[in-house]
Amino acid sequence: MSKTLIIAEKPSVAQDIVRALTPVAGKFEKHAEHFENDTYVVSSAVGHLVEIKAPEEYDVKRGKWSFAHLPVVPPHFDLAPIDKAKTRLNAVVKLVKRKDVTQLINACDAGREGELIFRLIVQYADGAKAPLNKPVKRLWLQSMTPQAIRDGFAQLRSDQQMLGLADAARSRSEADWLVGINGTRAMTAFNSRDGGFFLTTVGRVQTPTLSIVVEREEKIRKHVARDYWEIKAGFAAAAGEYEAKWFDPKFKKNDEDPDRRADRLWDEKAANAIADAVLGKSGIVTEEAKPSNQSSPLLYDLTTLQREANGRFGFSAKTTLSIAQALYEKHKVLTYPRTDSRALPEDYVPTVKQTFEMIAKEDLPGPLRELAQHAKKGLKEGYVKPIKRVFDNSKVSDHFAIIPTLQPPKSLTEAEAKLYDMVVKRFLAVFYPPAEFMVTTRITQVAEHHFQTNGKVLVNPGWLAVYGKEAQDEDANLVPVQPNETVANEHISVNALKTRPPARYNEGTLLSAMEGAGKLIDDDELRAAMHEKGLGTPATRAAIIEGLILEKYMLREGRDLVPTAKAFQLMTLLRGLAIEDLTKPELTGNWEYQLAEMEHGRLSRDSFMKEIAKMAERIVRKAKEYDRDTIPGDYATLATPCPNCGGVVKENYRRFTCSGADGASEGCGFSITKIPGARSFELHEVEAFLRDKKVGPLEGFRSKAGWPFTAELRLVFDDEIKNWKLEFDFGDDAKNGEGDGEPVDFSAQTALGSCPKCKGRVFEHGSNYVCEHSVGAHVTCDFKSGKIILTQPVSHEQVHKLLATGKTDLLDGFVSNRTKRKFKAFLVWDEKEGKVIFEFEPRGAKTPAAKKTAAAKKVAAKKTAAATEE
């Protein structure tokens, strides 16, 4: 009897499919890696099971970071199993090849990446001599409720319909490989010419995104504050007092000077003269009142949801996506979250009414209960109708906007409830009438001087009622005046102010800029026009931001994203090499647009990939052929003088160098690298280093063999060269990390315990606790753990406990590299990972259903401590 194999993206989705199909297809029997009944075999991947790689003859050998092996532009890509997923891959491939399996259904996530996961598995299985030749259908789910899954099976898409998406998925993957491998290795080879190993990652999307942040930071640094003055006055009318601000009615906007405003004066004497002329005088009031309507914002797509959750709750883009995915996949209360659409299909009106009914009738938990009244009112007043701004097929791509499903939430964590509340409120509000205001502009004229007062009175809350705004705030009311009433000036003030630089990006504003390919766009319609030319996709933008932070190109300072010295150095290099492809967001955004065109069959895969290959070759050629000593750029002059002669120290691409007392000569020869141990100096660090002759301990260094380490840097005088030089203060760690050091004598120390890897003895050594067999001339083990991890000192007592029991006490002095916040954790030895990791305290569930087993909490809380990065 022939059967159909259904391949989901994750085991949990496979289980949901089995539950949904059981009532209509019969009971399934559970096996080790799949479920099966008389009709279906249901299995799943665990994300990507295979990865693309170049054919062996084109592959870049590990560790060969020279131009000799570049560029790498293979004629095709082979596939290789991902090491951690080999067991699952073999199980799925075995099912694909079963003779009784005559049809395949791709039930991976309904998007570009889900299409790729399935296609690569089938391609890998099809690598045998005899091709599979098994027909393929596509399950396309917007919601994970049982009925939605059954509806999806009733409307399976053909393989032919999915070929455009498959081409775009493969092209995206291969393009990222080509640009990433060639760009990263070329820039790393360039930066490592003077020795060492300075890993310099670049990417088709990550580098233009970084460029946006760096350009904003450059504007902030170059901003010169300008003094200006504002005049505020208080006037007494018959009904009471009101405030007004001076403005110039003849003002015209000047794009060349964006600091200029109608209410700013640039001369203090002129400002004081106006104040003197107005003080105590009478004026005439005129005002114009106009009704104004404000419609609800559109429904959420993923990027808008991430932006607003970041602004309201401080959630990172990654956190918002993770919560939304759980609400979709685990709780089944939201539709598919990885969407770029803010509209619904035109035939979805009945479903929306049913969703309103669910919200109105269900006893939702906690604060969500208050939303029932708004759903009831919406049904009673007939608000749900086919409105074009909500129901529009032309604005729905593969997925529609994020809305609640017909499944009521039973128990959500606090964070899940917050995000669900946001989506439900927006869903209800978009069908409510516009909010109605009366907007008043009042002009008070004293002689030739004009003052303006603006008032906005809420007449009818409309959709704002869903958000709890039923009445106008008291402080927004204006005292009434009569037409052409004469008012008296009571007081006036001249306020001295300074222009401010543009604000740094946070995750919300950066997501918006990525969506608009470098342009920060708040207007819904403009953003909609640009979204197909954005950087990355809604599903990938969070990962891009996290990747830039992981690679130390950006840091989180509170909610701000701040580029590091490494980021500036990369931008200087790419600009200096004239590799504009990797720095211009608009160009990369256009590539994303081309991928979208490919999805819809309007662009060939072959022509797109040819352009990407040309770009990869050009990147390598520019770096390889560059023959000057330094890269032109906007470099700093340090405030701290040369430690050797007191001259001026200036920055160039690779070094900080003395340039003599006049700042323009060869100087005394003092010079230090900008990237000791593959870690870029921040300007404030090098200033402190020259001033104090030491800095640290600092994290993020790497030895030539790639070992991460923490160390202090010292500036020491070398009698041989008669000048100062930089040295690491970490004992023999660097040599020992490479396994070619001198034998280490531990006879004067008492062992702290037995190595969990090889049972050798563990001692303190340099800035680490190490196995005796991991240092010296003959290295046979690699166990080591830092004496300081994320600023938390780890005492001998705690190391002894870790080695004896596998776990330290709860330590409370860790500081996250990413968020700069303190946190508490245990250090534990993970046998499977072969390293020391963090384990966090189990936290009590916010709602009853958030309870987990202790074991599940332990697994969920693990993070690697060996890399000292949270």
Short mmCIF file of C-alpha atoms in Angstrom, two decimals, residues 435-813:
data_model
loop_
_atom_site.label_atom_id
_atom_site.label_comp_id
_atom_site.label_asym_id
_atom_site.label_seq_id
_atom_site.Cartn_x
_atom_site.Cartn_y
_atom_site.Cartn_z
CA ALA A 435 -10.37 58.75 16.59
CA GLU A 436 -11.86 62.24 16.16
CA PHE A 437 -10.07 65.36 17.39
CA MET A 438 -10.61 69.07 17.21
CA VAL A 439 -7.24 70.58 16.38
CA THR A 440 -6.83 74.24 17.28
CA THR A 441 -4.05 76.56 16.10
CA ARG A 442 -4.02 79.83 18.10
CA ILE A 443 -1.89 82.79 16.97
CA THR A 444 -1.21 85.63 19.39
CA GLN A 445 0.26 88.73 17.73
CA VAL A 446 1.99 91.42 19.79
CA ALA A 447 3.00 94.21 17.41
CA GLU A 448 4.97 92.44 14.64
CA HIS A 449 5.82 89.39 16.81
CA HIS A 450 3.88 86.14 16.50
CA PHE A 451 3.34 83.41 19.09
CA GLN A 452 1.70 80.03 18.47
CA THR A 453 -0.27 77.70 20.71
CA ASN A 454 -1.52 74.31 19.54
CA GLY A 455 -4.36 72.38 21.12
CA LYS A 456 -5.80 68.97 20.35
CA VAL A 457 -9.07 67.95 21.97
CA LEU A 458 -10.32 64.37 21.74
CA VAL A 459 -13.96 64.46 20.62
CA ASN A 460 -14.59 60.76 19.98
CA PRO A 461 -11.99 58.14 21.03
CA GLY A 462 -12.88 55.63 18.30
CA TRP A 463 -10.11 53.02 18.14
CA LEU A 464 -8.23 54.68 21.01
CA ALA A 465 -10.86 53.22 23.36
CA VAL A 466 -9.29 49.78 22.78
CA TYR A 467 -6.10 51.19 24.28
CA GLY A 468 -7.95 52.67 27.27
CA LYS A 469 -8.06 56.28 26.05
CA GLU A 470 -11.70 57.24 26.48
CA ALA A 471 -11.32 60.94 27.31
CA GLN A 472 -9.02 63.85 26.67
CA ASP A 473 -6.15 64.39 29.09
CA GLU A 474 -6.89 67.42 31.27
CA ASP A 475 -3.61 69.18 30.54
CA ALA A 476 -4.36 69.23 26.80
CA ASN A 477 -7.36 71.55 27.10
CA LEU A 478 -6.99 75.15 25.98
CA VAL A 479 -8.75 77.98 27.77
CA PRO A 480 -11.30 79.48 25.34
CA VAL A 481 -10.83 82.89 23.76
CA GLN A 482 -13.15 85.17 21.86
CA PRO A 483 -12.49 86.06 18.21
CA ASN A 484 -9.87 88.86 18.06
CA GLU A 485 -9.81 89.06 21.85
CA THR A 486 -7.17 91.33 23.34
CA VAL A 487 -4.88 89.49 25.75
CA ALA A 488 -2.13 90.76 28.03
CA ASN A 489 1.37 89.34 28.26
CA GLU A 490 1.96 88.14 31.84
CA HIS A 491 5.50 86.77 31.54
CA ILE A 492 8.11 85.87 28.92
CA SER A 493 11.30 83.83 28.99
CA VAL A 494 14.26 83.40 26.65
CA ASN A 495 15.61 79.87 26.83
CA ALA A 496 19.17 79.11 25.72
CA LEU A 497 19.43 75.68 24.06
CA LYS A 498 21.86 73.69 21.92
CA THR A 499 21.29 71.57 18.85
CA ARG A 500 21.57 67.86 19.43
CA PRO A 501 23.13 65.16 17.27
CA PRO A 502 20.87 62.52 15.75
CA ALA A 503 19.87 59.73 18.13
CA ARG A 504 21.71 56.43 18.09
CA TYR A 505 19.91 53.48 16.61
CA ASN A 506 18.11 51.09 18.90
CA GLU A 507 16.74 47.78 17.67
CA GLY A 508 13.38 49.28 16.81
CA THR A 509 14.75 52.11 14.69
CA LEU A 510 17.41 49.88 13.11
CA LEU A 511 14.75 47.36 12.07
CA SER A 512 12.86 50.21 10.41
CA ALA A 513 16.02 51.40 8.65
CA MET A 514 16.75 47.84 7.46
CA GLU A 515 13.21 47.58 6.13
CA GLY A 516 13.68 50.82 4.20
CA ALA A 517 17.18 49.86 2.95
CA GLY A 518 18.95 52.45 5.05
CA LYS A 519 16.19 55.02 5.25
CA LEU A 520 14.47 55.47 8.59
CA ILE A 521 10.83 55.42 7.52
CA ASP A 522 7.96 55.88 9.98
CA ASP A 523 5.19 56.46 7.47
CA ASP A 524 3.23 53.23 6.93
CA GLU A 525 2.62 53.76 3.22
CA LEU A 526 6.21 54.70 2.40
CA ARG A 527 7.49 51.74 4.38
CA ALA A 528 5.12 49.49 2.47
CA ALA A 529 6.48 50.81 -0.82
CA MET A 530 10.06 50.12 0.28
CA HIS A 531 9.64 46.83 2.15
CA GLU A 532 10.49 44.63 -0.85
CA LYS A 533 13.84 46.43 -1.16
CA GLY A 534 14.78 46.09 2.48
CA LEU A 535 17.89 44.58 4.04
CA GLY A 536 17.16 40.94 4.78
CA THR A 537 13.64 39.73 5.48
CA PRO A 538 11.41 40.02 8.57
CA ALA A 539 12.49 36.51 9.51
CA THR A 540 16.26 37.20 9.27
CA ARG A 541 16.70 40.75 10.57
CA ALA A 542 16.82 39.77 14.24
CA ALA A 543 19.55 37.21 13.50
CA ILE A 544 21.55 39.81 11.55
CA ILE A 545 21.54 42.21 14.51
CA GLU A 546 22.48 39.42 16.95
CA GLY A 547 25.29 38.32 14.62
CA LEU A 548 26.80 41.81 14.54
CA ILE A 549 26.77 41.89 18.33
CA LEU A 550 28.29 38.41 18.53
CA GLU A 551 31.13 39.43 16.20
CA LYS A 552 31.85 42.49 18.39
CA TYR A 553 30.88 44.95 15.67
CA MET A 554 28.20 46.44 17.92
CA LEU A 555 27.48 46.65 21.63
CA ARG A 556 24.22 47.22 23.47
CA GLU A 557 24.35 50.21 25.80
CA GLY A 558 20.94 50.18 27.44
CA ARG A 559 18.65 50.10 24.42
CA ASP A 560 21.14 51.81 22.11
CA LEU A 561 23.28 49.95 19.58
CA VAL A 562 26.81 51.36 19.52
CA PRO A 563 29.35 50.41 16.83
CA THR A 564 32.80 49.38 18.08
CA ALA A 565 36.27 50.28 16.86
CA LYS A 566 36.22 47.02 14.87
CA ALA A 567 33.14 48.28 13.00
CA PHE A 568 34.78 51.59 12.11
CA GLN A 569 37.91 49.77 10.97
CA LEU A 570 35.89 47.52 8.67
CA MET A 571 34.01 50.47 7.14
CA THR A 572 37.30 52.33 6.63
CA LEU A 573 38.75 49.27 4.88
CA LEU A 574 35.77 48.69 2.59
CA ARG A 575 35.57 52.35 1.63
CA GLY A 576 39.31 52.54 1.11
CA LEU A 577 39.24 49.48 -1.15
CA ALA A 578 36.27 50.96 -3.04
CA ILE A 579 34.13 47.88 -2.39
CA GLU A 580 30.87 49.81 -2.43
CA ASP A 581 28.76 46.69 -2.84
CA LEU A 582 29.27 45.82 0.81
CA THR A 583 28.64 49.26 2.28
CA LYS A 584 25.58 50.54 0.43
CA PRO A 585 22.29 49.37 1.97
CA GLU A 586 20.32 50.46 -1.10
CA LEU A 587 22.26 48.09 -3.38
CA THR A 588 21.88 45.09 -1.10
CA GLY A 589 18.24 46.01 -0.60
CA ASN A 590 17.86 45.84 -4.36
CA TRP A 591 19.26 42.28 -4.31
CA GLU A 592 16.59 41.35 -1.77
CA TYR A 593 14.06 42.83 -4.17
CA GLN A 594 15.49 40.65 -6.94
CA LEU A 595 15.05 37.55 -4.77
CA ALA A 596 11.41 38.54 -4.28
CA GLU A 597 11.09 38.92 -8.06
CA MET A 598 12.60 35.45 -8.46
CA GLU A 599 10.00 34.05 -6.04
CA HIS A 600 7.29 35.33 -8.37
CA GLY A 601 8.97 33.99 -11.52
CA ARG A 602 9.97 37.39 -12.88
CA LEU A 603 13.78 36.94 -12.63
CA SER A 604 15.96 33.98 -13.52
CA ARG A 605 18.14 32.34 -10.89
CA ASP A 606 21.03 32.09 -13.35
CA SER A 607 21.28 35.83 -14.05
CA PHE A 608 21.12 36.70 -10.34
CA MET A 609 23.86 34.25 -9.38
CA LYS A 610 26.14 35.47 -12.18
CA GLU A 611 25.99 38.98 -10.69
CA ILE A 612 26.73 37.67 -7.20
CA ALA A 613 29.73 35.69 -8.51
CA LYS A 614 31.08 38.83 -10.23
CA MET A 615 30.73 40.73 -6.98
CA ALA A 616 32.61 38.07 -4.97
CA GLU A 617 35.44 38.09 -7.52
CA ARG A 618 35.61 41.90 -7.43
CA ILE A 619 35.83 41.96 -3.61
CA VAL A 620 38.81 39.59 -3.63
CA ARG A 621 40.53 41.40 -6.50
CA LYS A 622 40.26 44.81 -4.82
CA ALA A 623 41.78 43.50 -1.58
CA LYS A 624 44.48 41.44 -3.29
CA GLU A 625 45.65 44.24 -5.61
CA TYR A 626 45.74 47.02 -3.00
CA ASP A 627 49.42 47.90 -2.66
CA ARG A 628 49.61 50.99 -0.42
CA ASP A 629 50.79 50.85 3.19
CA THR A 630 47.66 52.27 4.77
CA ILE A 631 44.00 52.86 4.02
CA PRO A 632 42.73 56.44 3.71
CA GLY A 633 40.20 57.29 6.36
CA ASP A 634 38.97 59.70 9.02
CA TYR A 635 41.41 58.89 11.83
CA ALA A 636 41.65 60.16 15.40
CA THR A 637 44.31 62.28 17.07
CA LEU A 638 44.74 61.13 20.65
CA ALA A 639 44.55 63.55 23.55
CA THR A 640 47.18 61.63 25.55
CA PRO A 641 50.76 62.48 24.50
CA CYS A 642 53.42 60.02 23.36
CA PRO A 643 54.85 58.24 26.44
CA ASN A 644 58.35 58.47 24.97
CA CYS A 645 58.71 62.06 23.79
CA GLY A 646 55.46 63.85 24.65
CA GLY A 647 54.60 64.28 20.98
CA VAL A 648 51.22 63.91 19.28
CA VAL A 649 49.95 60.34 18.80
CA LYS A 650 47.83 59.77 15.71
CA GLU A 651 45.82 56.83 14.46
CA ASN A 652 46.25 55.25 11.03
CA TYR A 653 44.65 52.11 9.62
CA ARG A 654 46.82 49.64 11.51
CA ARG A 655 48.57 51.51 14.34
CA PHE A 656 48.74 54.38 16.83
CA THR A 657 51.99 56.24 16.03
CA CYS A 658 53.91 59.22 17.37
CA SER A 659 53.97 62.08 14.87
CA GLY A 660 56.26 64.46 16.77
CA ALA A 661 55.56 67.62 18.72
CA ASP A 662 53.98 69.30 15.69
CA GLY A 663 51.81 66.30 14.82
CA ALA A 664 53.17 66.27 11.28
CA SER A 665 56.61 64.65 11.44
CA GLU A 666 57.98 61.13 11.73
CA GLY A 667 58.07 61.38 15.52
CA CYS A 668 60.26 59.39 17.90
CA GLY A 669 59.41 55.94 16.58
CA PHE A 670 56.81 55.05 19.22
CA SER A 671 54.08 52.89 17.70
CA ILE A 672 51.63 50.23 18.90
CA THR A 673 49.17 48.05 17.00
CA LYS A 674 45.48 48.88 16.99
CA ILE A 675 44.47 45.22 17.17
CA PRO A 676 46.56 43.39 19.80
CA GLY A 677 45.56 39.73 20.05
CA ALA A 678 42.94 40.12 17.27
CA ARG A 679 40.98 42.60 19.41
CA SER A 680 40.48 46.21 18.32
CA PHE A 681 41.35 48.99 20.76
CA GLU A 682 38.49 51.35 21.56
CA LEU A 683 39.67 54.98 21.65
CA HIS A 684 38.97 55.40 25.37
CA GLU A 685 40.97 52.22 26.06
CA VAL A 686 44.07 53.34 24.18
CA GLU A 687 43.91 56.77 25.85
CA ALA A 688 43.88 55.06 29.27
CA PHE A 689 46.63 52.67 28.15
CA LEU A 690 49.03 55.47 27.17
CA ARG A 691 48.17 57.49 30.27
CA ASP A 692 48.35 54.71 32.88
CA LYS A 693 50.81 52.37 31.11
CA LYS A 694 48.33 49.54 31.62
CA VAL A 695 44.72 48.63 30.87
CA GLY A 696 42.47 45.70 31.66
CA PRO A 697 41.84 42.95 32.26
CA LEU A 698 40.10 42.97 28.88
CA GLU A 699 38.19 40.14 27.24
CA GLY A 700 37.95 39.14 23.58
CA PHE A 701 41.59 38.42 22.73
CA ARG A 702 42.48 35.38 20.62
CA SER A 703 45.80 33.58 20.23
CA LYS A 704 47.13 32.56 16.82
CA ALA A 705 45.55 29.14 17.37
CA GLY A 706 42.18 30.78 17.98
CA TRP A 707 42.08 30.39 21.79
CA PRO A 708 40.01 33.10 23.51
CA PHE A 709 41.69 34.66 26.51
CA THR A 710 41.46 37.53 28.98
CA ALA A 711 44.52 39.59 29.84
CA GLU A 712 45.90 42.93 30.93
CA LEU A 713 47.99 45.01 28.57
CA ARG A 714 51.10 46.79 29.81
CA LEU A 715 53.24 49.48 28.25
CA VAL A 716 56.86 48.66 29.12
CA PHE A 717 60.14 50.37 28.25
CA ASP A 718 62.48 48.26 26.11
CA ASP A 719 66.14 49.18 26.64
CA GLU A 720 67.11 47.57 23.35
CA ILE A 721 64.90 49.74 21.15
CA LYS A 722 64.99 52.68 23.60
CA ASN A 723 61.23 53.05 23.40
CA TRP A 724 57.99 51.78 24.87
CA LYS A 725 56.24 48.68 23.61
CA LEU A 726 53.01 46.80 24.25
CA GLU A 727 53.05 43.52 26.16
CA PHE A 728 50.39 41.11 27.36
CA ASP A 729 50.40 40.35 31.06
CA PHE A 730 49.12 36.77 31.12
CA GLY A 731 52.08 34.55 31.92
CA ASP A 732 52.75 32.01 29.22
CA ASP A 733 49.16 31.62 28.05
CA ALA A 734 49.78 32.48 24.42
CA LYS A 735 52.57 29.98 23.96
CA ASN A 736 50.79 27.30 25.90
CA GLY A 737 47.59 27.90 23.97
CA GLU A 738 49.44 26.93 20.82
CA GLY A 739 51.01 23.88 22.38
CA ASP A 740 54.61 24.84 21.74
CA GLY A 741 55.56 26.39 25.09
CA GLU A 742 58.17 25.40 27.63
CA PRO A 743 57.30 22.79 30.27
CA VAL A 744 55.35 24.35 33.14
CA ASP A 745 56.40 23.69 36.75
CA PHE A 746 53.38 23.33 39.01
CA SER A 747 55.31 21.85 41.94
CA ALA A 748 54.82 24.92 44.11
CA GLN A 749 51.00 24.75 43.73
CA THR A 750 48.34 22.52 45.23
CA ALA A 751 46.03 20.98 42.64
CA LEU A 752 42.47 22.32 42.73
CA GLY A 753 40.97 19.04 41.55
CA SER A 754 40.89 16.53 38.72
CA CYS A 755 40.41 17.53 35.10
CA PRO A 756 36.89 16.47 34.01
CA LYS A 757 38.26 15.57 30.56
CA CYS A 758 41.42 13.54 31.19
CA LYS A 759 41.59 13.23 35.01
CA GLY A 760 44.84 15.19 35.08
CA ARG A 761 45.42 17.79 37.78
CA VAL A 762 44.03 21.34 37.48
CA PHE A 763 46.10 24.35 38.53
CA GLU A 764 45.98 28.14 38.35
CA HIS A 765 48.03 29.38 35.40
CA GLY A 766 48.16 32.95 34.05
CA SER A 767 44.58 34.18 33.71
CA ASN A 768 43.06 30.69 33.65
CA TYR A 769 42.58 27.45 35.53
CA VAL A 770 44.10 24.78 33.31
CA CYS A 771 44.67 21.04 33.13
CA GLU A 772 48.36 20.25 33.52
CA HIS A 773 48.18 18.45 30.17
CA SER A 774 46.78 21.49 28.33
CA VAL A 775 49.93 23.62 28.64
CA GLY A 776 53.61 23.20 27.98
CA ALA A 777 55.45 21.46 25.18
CA HIS A 778 53.24 18.37 24.81
CA VAL A 779 49.56 19.29 24.91
CA THR A 780 47.12 16.35 25.11
CA CYS A 781 44.08 18.05 26.69
CA ASP A 782 42.29 21.35 26.15
CA PHE A 783 40.50 21.94 29.48
CA LYS A 784 40.70 25.46 30.76
CA SER A 785 38.37 27.97 32.37
CA GLY A 786 38.89 31.67 33.09
CA LYS A 787 39.85 33.07 36.48
CA ILE A 788 37.60 36.00 35.54
CA ILE A 789 34.45 35.28 33.50
CA LEU A 790 32.39 38.30 32.43
CA THR A 791 34.03 40.36 35.26
CA GLN A 792 33.14 37.65 37.85
CA PRO A 793 36.27 36.39 39.69
CA VAL A 794 36.14 32.62 40.16
CA SER A 795 37.85 31.68 43.44
CA HIS A 796 39.93 28.56 44.18
CA GLU A 797 37.11 27.37 46.42
CA GLN A 798 34.55 27.58 43.60
CA VAL A 799 36.87 25.85 41.12
CA HIS A 800 37.42 23.05 43.61
CA LYS A 801 33.65 22.70 43.99
CA LEU A 802 33.14 22.75 40.22
CA LEU A 803 35.69 19.97 39.70
CA ALA A 804 34.41 17.91 42.63
CA THR A 805 30.65 18.22 42.10
CA GLY A 806 30.31 19.60 38.56
CA LYS A 807 28.75 22.86 39.76
CA THR A 808 29.73 26.04 41.62
CA ASP A 809 27.61 28.01 44.05
CA LEU A 810 25.32 30.68 42.62
CA LEU A 811 27.64 33.56 41.59
CA ASP A 812 26.17 37.06 41.24
CA GLY A 813 28.91 39.19 39.69
#
